Tab-separated table of C-alpha atoms and ligand atoms in Angstrom:
chain	number	residue	atom	x	y	z
F	635	MET	CA	89.089	115.217	89.574
F	636	THR	CA	90.278	115.191	93.182
F	637	ASN	CA	88.466	115.214	96.465
F	638	ALA	CA	87.767	118.861	97.270
F	639	ASP	CA	86.679	118.023	100.818
F	640	ILE	CA	90.286	117.280	101.800
F	641	LYS	CA	92.801	119.911	102.837
F	642	TYR	CA	96.484	119.270	103.407
F	643	PHE	CA	98.850	121.508	105.375
F	644	PRO	CA	102.533	120.417	105.242
F	645	ASN	CA	104.724	121.841	108.045
F	646	TRP	CA	101.646	122.606	110.070
F	647	LEU	CA	103.798	122.093	113.177
F	648	GLU	CA	107.272	123.615	113.245
F	649	LYS	CA	109.921	120.904	113.043
F	650	PRO	CA	111.349	121.306	116.589
F	651	LEU	CA	107.826	120.974	118.044
F	652	ALA	CA	106.957	118.011	115.794
F	653	ASP	CA	110.228	116.290	116.818
F	654	LYS	CA	109.512	116.873	120.505
F	655	LEU	CA	105.935	115.616	120.246
F	656	LEU	CA	107.019	112.484	118.381
F	657	ALA	CA	109.605	111.595	121.034
F	658	HIS	CA	107.206	112.354	123.876
F	659	LEU	CA	104.196	110.481	122.487
F	660	LEU	CA	106.261	107.393	121.530
F	661	GLN	CA	107.142	107.098	125.225
F	662	HIS	CA	104.023	108.272	126.981
F	663	ILE	CA	101.014	107.020	125.032
F	664	GLU	CA	99.497	103.857	126.539
F	665	TRP	CA	99.969	101.839	123.357
F	666	GLN	CA	97.751	98.790	122.979
F	667	GLU	CA	98.007	95.892	120.599
F	668	ALA	CA	94.348	95.383	119.739
F	669	THR	CA	92.857	92.248	118.208
F	670	ILE	CA	89.853	91.981	115.889
F	671	LYS	CA	87.878	88.961	114.709
F	672	ILE	CA	88.157	88.229	110.994
F	673	PHE	CA	86.072	85.269	109.752
F	674	GLY	CA	85.803	84.068	113.366
F	675	ARG	CA	89.564	84.223	114.021
F	676	GLU	CA	91.223	86.663	116.422
F	677	GLN	CA	93.960	88.656	114.696
F	678	LYS	CA	96.272	91.387	115.923
F	679	ILE	CA	95.783	94.666	114.060
F	680	PRO	CA	98.983	95.648	112.185
F	681	ARG	CA	99.837	98.705	114.317
F	682	LEU	CA	99.574	99.866	117.926
F	683	GLN	CA	96.823	102.218	118.959
F	684	ALA	CA	95.190	104.130	121.796
F	685	TRP	CA	91.958	106.069	122.249
F	686	TYR	CA	91.880	109.233	124.376
F	687	GLY	CA	89.006	111.610	124.969
F	688	ASP	CA	86.260	113.010	127.166
F	689	GLU	CA	84.766	110.455	129.556
F	690	ASP	CA	81.618	109.922	127.469
F	691	ALA	CA	83.365	109.651	124.070
F	692	SER	CA	83.226	105.861	123.608
F	693	TYR	CA	83.612	104.638	120.062
F	694	THR	CA	83.194	101.411	118.129
F	695	TYR	CA	85.636	101.029	115.294
F	696	SER	CA	86.106	97.883	113.139
F	697	GLY	CA	84.225	95.933	115.819
F	698	LEU	CA	86.513	97.277	118.580
F	699	ASN	CA	84.732	98.922	121.454
F	700	MET	CA	86.964	101.670	122.736
F	701	THR	CA	86.649	103.423	126.086
F	702	PRO	CA	88.643	106.658	126.215
F	703	LEU	CA	91.715	107.145	128.341
F	704	PRO	CA	91.759	110.581	130.027
F	705	TRP	CA	93.413	113.368	127.982
F	706	GLU	CA	97.211	113.450	128.145
F	707	LYS	CA	98.408	117.077	128.310
F	708	ASN	CA	100.206	117.194	124.920
F	709	LEU	CA	97.168	115.637	123.231
F	710	LYS	CA	95.008	118.369	124.737
F	711	VAL	CA	97.305	121.058	123.330
F	712	LEU	CA	97.187	119.457	119.872
F	713	LYS	CA	93.401	119.133	120.146
F	714	SER	CA	93.036	122.899	120.788
F	715	LYS	CA	95.299	123.696	117.862
F	716	CYS	CA	93.223	121.435	115.559
F	717	GLU	CA	89.991	122.988	116.849
F	718	ALA	CA	91.261	126.479	116.048
F	719	GLN	CA	92.372	125.389	112.551
F	720	CYS	CA	89.107	123.552	111.754
F	721	ASN	CA	86.782	125.929	113.575
F	722	THR	CA	85.026	122.999	115.297
F	723	ARG	CA	85.162	121.033	118.558
F	724	PHE	CA	86.721	117.588	119.046
F	725	ASN	CA	86.111	115.296	122.039
F	726	SER	CA	88.435	112.370	121.244
F	727	VAL	CA	91.476	111.197	119.341
F	728	LEU	CA	92.546	107.859	117.884
F	729	VAL	CA	96.329	107.585	118.057
F	730	ASN	CA	98.025	105.023	115.793
F	731	LEU	CA	101.640	103.913	115.840
F	732	TYR	CA	103.050	102.422	112.625
F	733	ARG	CA	106.209	100.767	114.011
F	734	ASP	CA	107.725	100.131	110.560
F	735	GLY	CA	106.745	99.528	106.932
F	736	ASN	CA	104.925	96.320	107.892
F	737	ASP	CA	102.346	98.252	109.856
F	738	SER	CA	99.351	99.480	107.910
F	739	MET	CA	95.702	100.551	107.971
F	740	GLY	CA	93.223	98.789	105.716
F	741	PHE	CA	90.929	100.768	103.406
F	742	HIS	CA	87.888	102.063	105.234
F	743	ALA	CA	85.658	105.110	105.634
F	744	ASP	CA	85.145	106.764	109.007
F	745	ASP	CA	81.388	106.634	108.524
F	746	GLU	CA	80.184	105.239	111.846
F	747	LEU	CA	76.882	106.730	113.017
F	748	GLU	CA	78.587	108.191	116.124
F	749	LEU	CA	80.604	110.547	113.904
F	750	GLY	CA	77.522	112.174	112.366
F	751	GLU	CA	76.569	112.929	108.754
F	752	GLN	CA	79.555	114.933	107.515
F	753	PRO	CA	82.297	114.457	110.092
F	754	ILE	CA	85.284	116.779	110.294
F	755	ILE	CA	88.399	114.742	111.103
F	756	ALA	CA	91.762	116.391	111.767
F	757	SER	CA	94.683	114.061	111.129
F	758	VAL	CA	98.144	115.005	112.432
F	759	SER	CA	101.201	113.035	111.286
F	760	LEU	CA	104.524	112.735	113.119
F	761	GLY	CA	107.640	110.802	112.110
F	762	GLU	CA	108.242	108.791	108.962
F	763	GLN	CA	106.223	109.958	105.971
F	764	ARG	CA	103.724	107.464	104.588
F	765	ASN	CA	101.424	107.388	101.570
F	766	PHE	CA	97.783	108.073	102.373
F	767	ASP	CA	95.711	106.529	99.591
F	768	LEU	CA	92.098	107.322	98.793
F	769	ILE	CA	89.766	105.427	96.500
F	770	ASN	CA	86.364	106.661	95.361
F	771	LYS	CA	83.654	104.140	96.359
F	772	SER	CA	81.780	104.358	93.048
F	773	THR	CA	84.193	105.595	90.343
F	774	LYS	CA	87.255	103.781	91.853
F	775	GLN	CA	89.257	106.936	91.124
F	776	LYS	CA	92.438	107.051	93.203
F	777	GLN	CA	94.213	109.853	94.973
F	778	ARG	CA	97.481	109.815	96.977
F	779	ILE	CA	98.737	112.310	99.523
F	780	VAL	CA	102.165	111.868	101.131
F	781	LEU	CA	101.676	112.634	104.803
F	782	GLU	CA	104.825	114.315	106.096
F	783	HIS	CA	106.246	114.873	109.577
F	784	GLY	CA	104.335	117.730	111.258
F	785	SER	CA	101.542	117.853	108.672
F	786	LEU	CA	97.791	118.232	109.118
F	787	LEU	CA	95.191	116.638	106.857
F	788	ILE	CA	91.557	117.651	107.239
F	789	MET	CA	88.812	115.342	105.965
F	790	GLN	CA	85.347	116.851	105.896
F	791	GLY	CA	82.107	117.207	103.933
F	792	GLU	CA	81.340	114.181	101.780
F	793	THR	CA	84.793	112.569	102.116
F	794	GLN	CA	83.656	109.610	104.252
F	795	LYS	CA	80.467	109.120	102.219
F	796	HIS	CA	82.241	108.820	98.853
F	797	TRP	CA	85.806	107.749	99.605
F	798	GLN	CA	87.727	105.073	101.477
F	799	HIS	CA	91.251	105.700	102.735
F	800	GLY	CA	94.130	103.602	104.007
F	801	ILE	CA	97.888	103.255	104.540
F	802	ASN	CA	99.464	100.358	102.645
F	803	LYS	CA	102.430	98.329	103.846
F	804	SER	CA	105.756	99.332	102.352
F	805	LYS	CA	108.842	97.215	101.555
F	806	ARG	CA	111.180	100.136	102.167
F	807	PRO	CA	112.669	100.306	105.679
F	808	HIS	CA	110.581	102.723	107.709
F	809	ASP	CA	111.082	104.578	110.964
F	810	PRO	CA	108.096	104.804	113.301
F	811	ARG	CA	105.185	107.085	112.450
F	812	ILE	CA	102.425	108.358	114.736
F	813	ASN	CA	99.095	109.500	113.363
F	814	LEU	CA	96.459	111.243	115.451
F	815	THR	CA	92.893	111.619	114.181
F	816	PHE	CA	90.838	114.068	116.234
F	817	ARG	CA	87.104	113.429	116.041
F	818	PHE	CA	83.790	114.424	117.604
F	819	VAL	CA	81.875	111.369	118.801
F	820	HIS	CA	78.163	111.846	119.427
F	821	GLN	CA	76.300	109.996	122.182
F	822	MET	CA	74.097	107.323	120.560
F	823	GLN	CA	71.601	106.411	123.343
X	2017	AKG	O1	97.470	106.893	109.613
X	2017	AKG	C1	96.745	107.575	108.895
X	2017	AKG	O2	97.148	108.576	108.314
X	2017	AKG	C2	95.319	107.128	108.641
X	2017	AKG	C3	94.552	106.911	109.899
X	2017	AKG	C4	93.151	106.520	109.621
X	2017	AKG	O3	92.800	106.141	108.527
X	2017	AKG	C5	92.149	106.570	110.670
X	2017	AKG	O4	92.506	106.832	111.835
X	2017	AKG	O5	90.958	106.357	110.363
């Protein structure tokens, strides 16, 4: 049994556009090397990241409080394309840069209250392909999707409630990869 609340679209962006976006975003995103506290010790997260969005779309993620940078024009274009595909509205995007195979994302669910009950998350991948692994929280069933250059993955419905996802480190040499997850963050106060 696989997770029916996930949809994958390879070649969602035509290759010339995906190539151009990758080169542009590598240069123009305000990449930050964030640190989180694990067992009381500050540690750098194993990737670079940035948070862009509407002024009021602040977000707390793994204990990191993120204030959005104003929309960069290419991010806005991608946002509109994701909105049309998903038939929903997004107000923010988390942009991650995996510099090489040593960069990773630990298993987690995007189940913060700010994202609402059944969040729709549109995840665009550019650059080196990486394995996106899912594990069911109760049955421990596993699922793997290879996220290719120019692809779109949509997570919706019960995905965050029942599954965790992550990107493991890889020993193979890897070129950089950018992943963009468009989200709608609700105001909590
Ligand atoms: O890089 C990816 O494909 C996963 C990103 C992710 O898990 C997240 O932004 O929550």
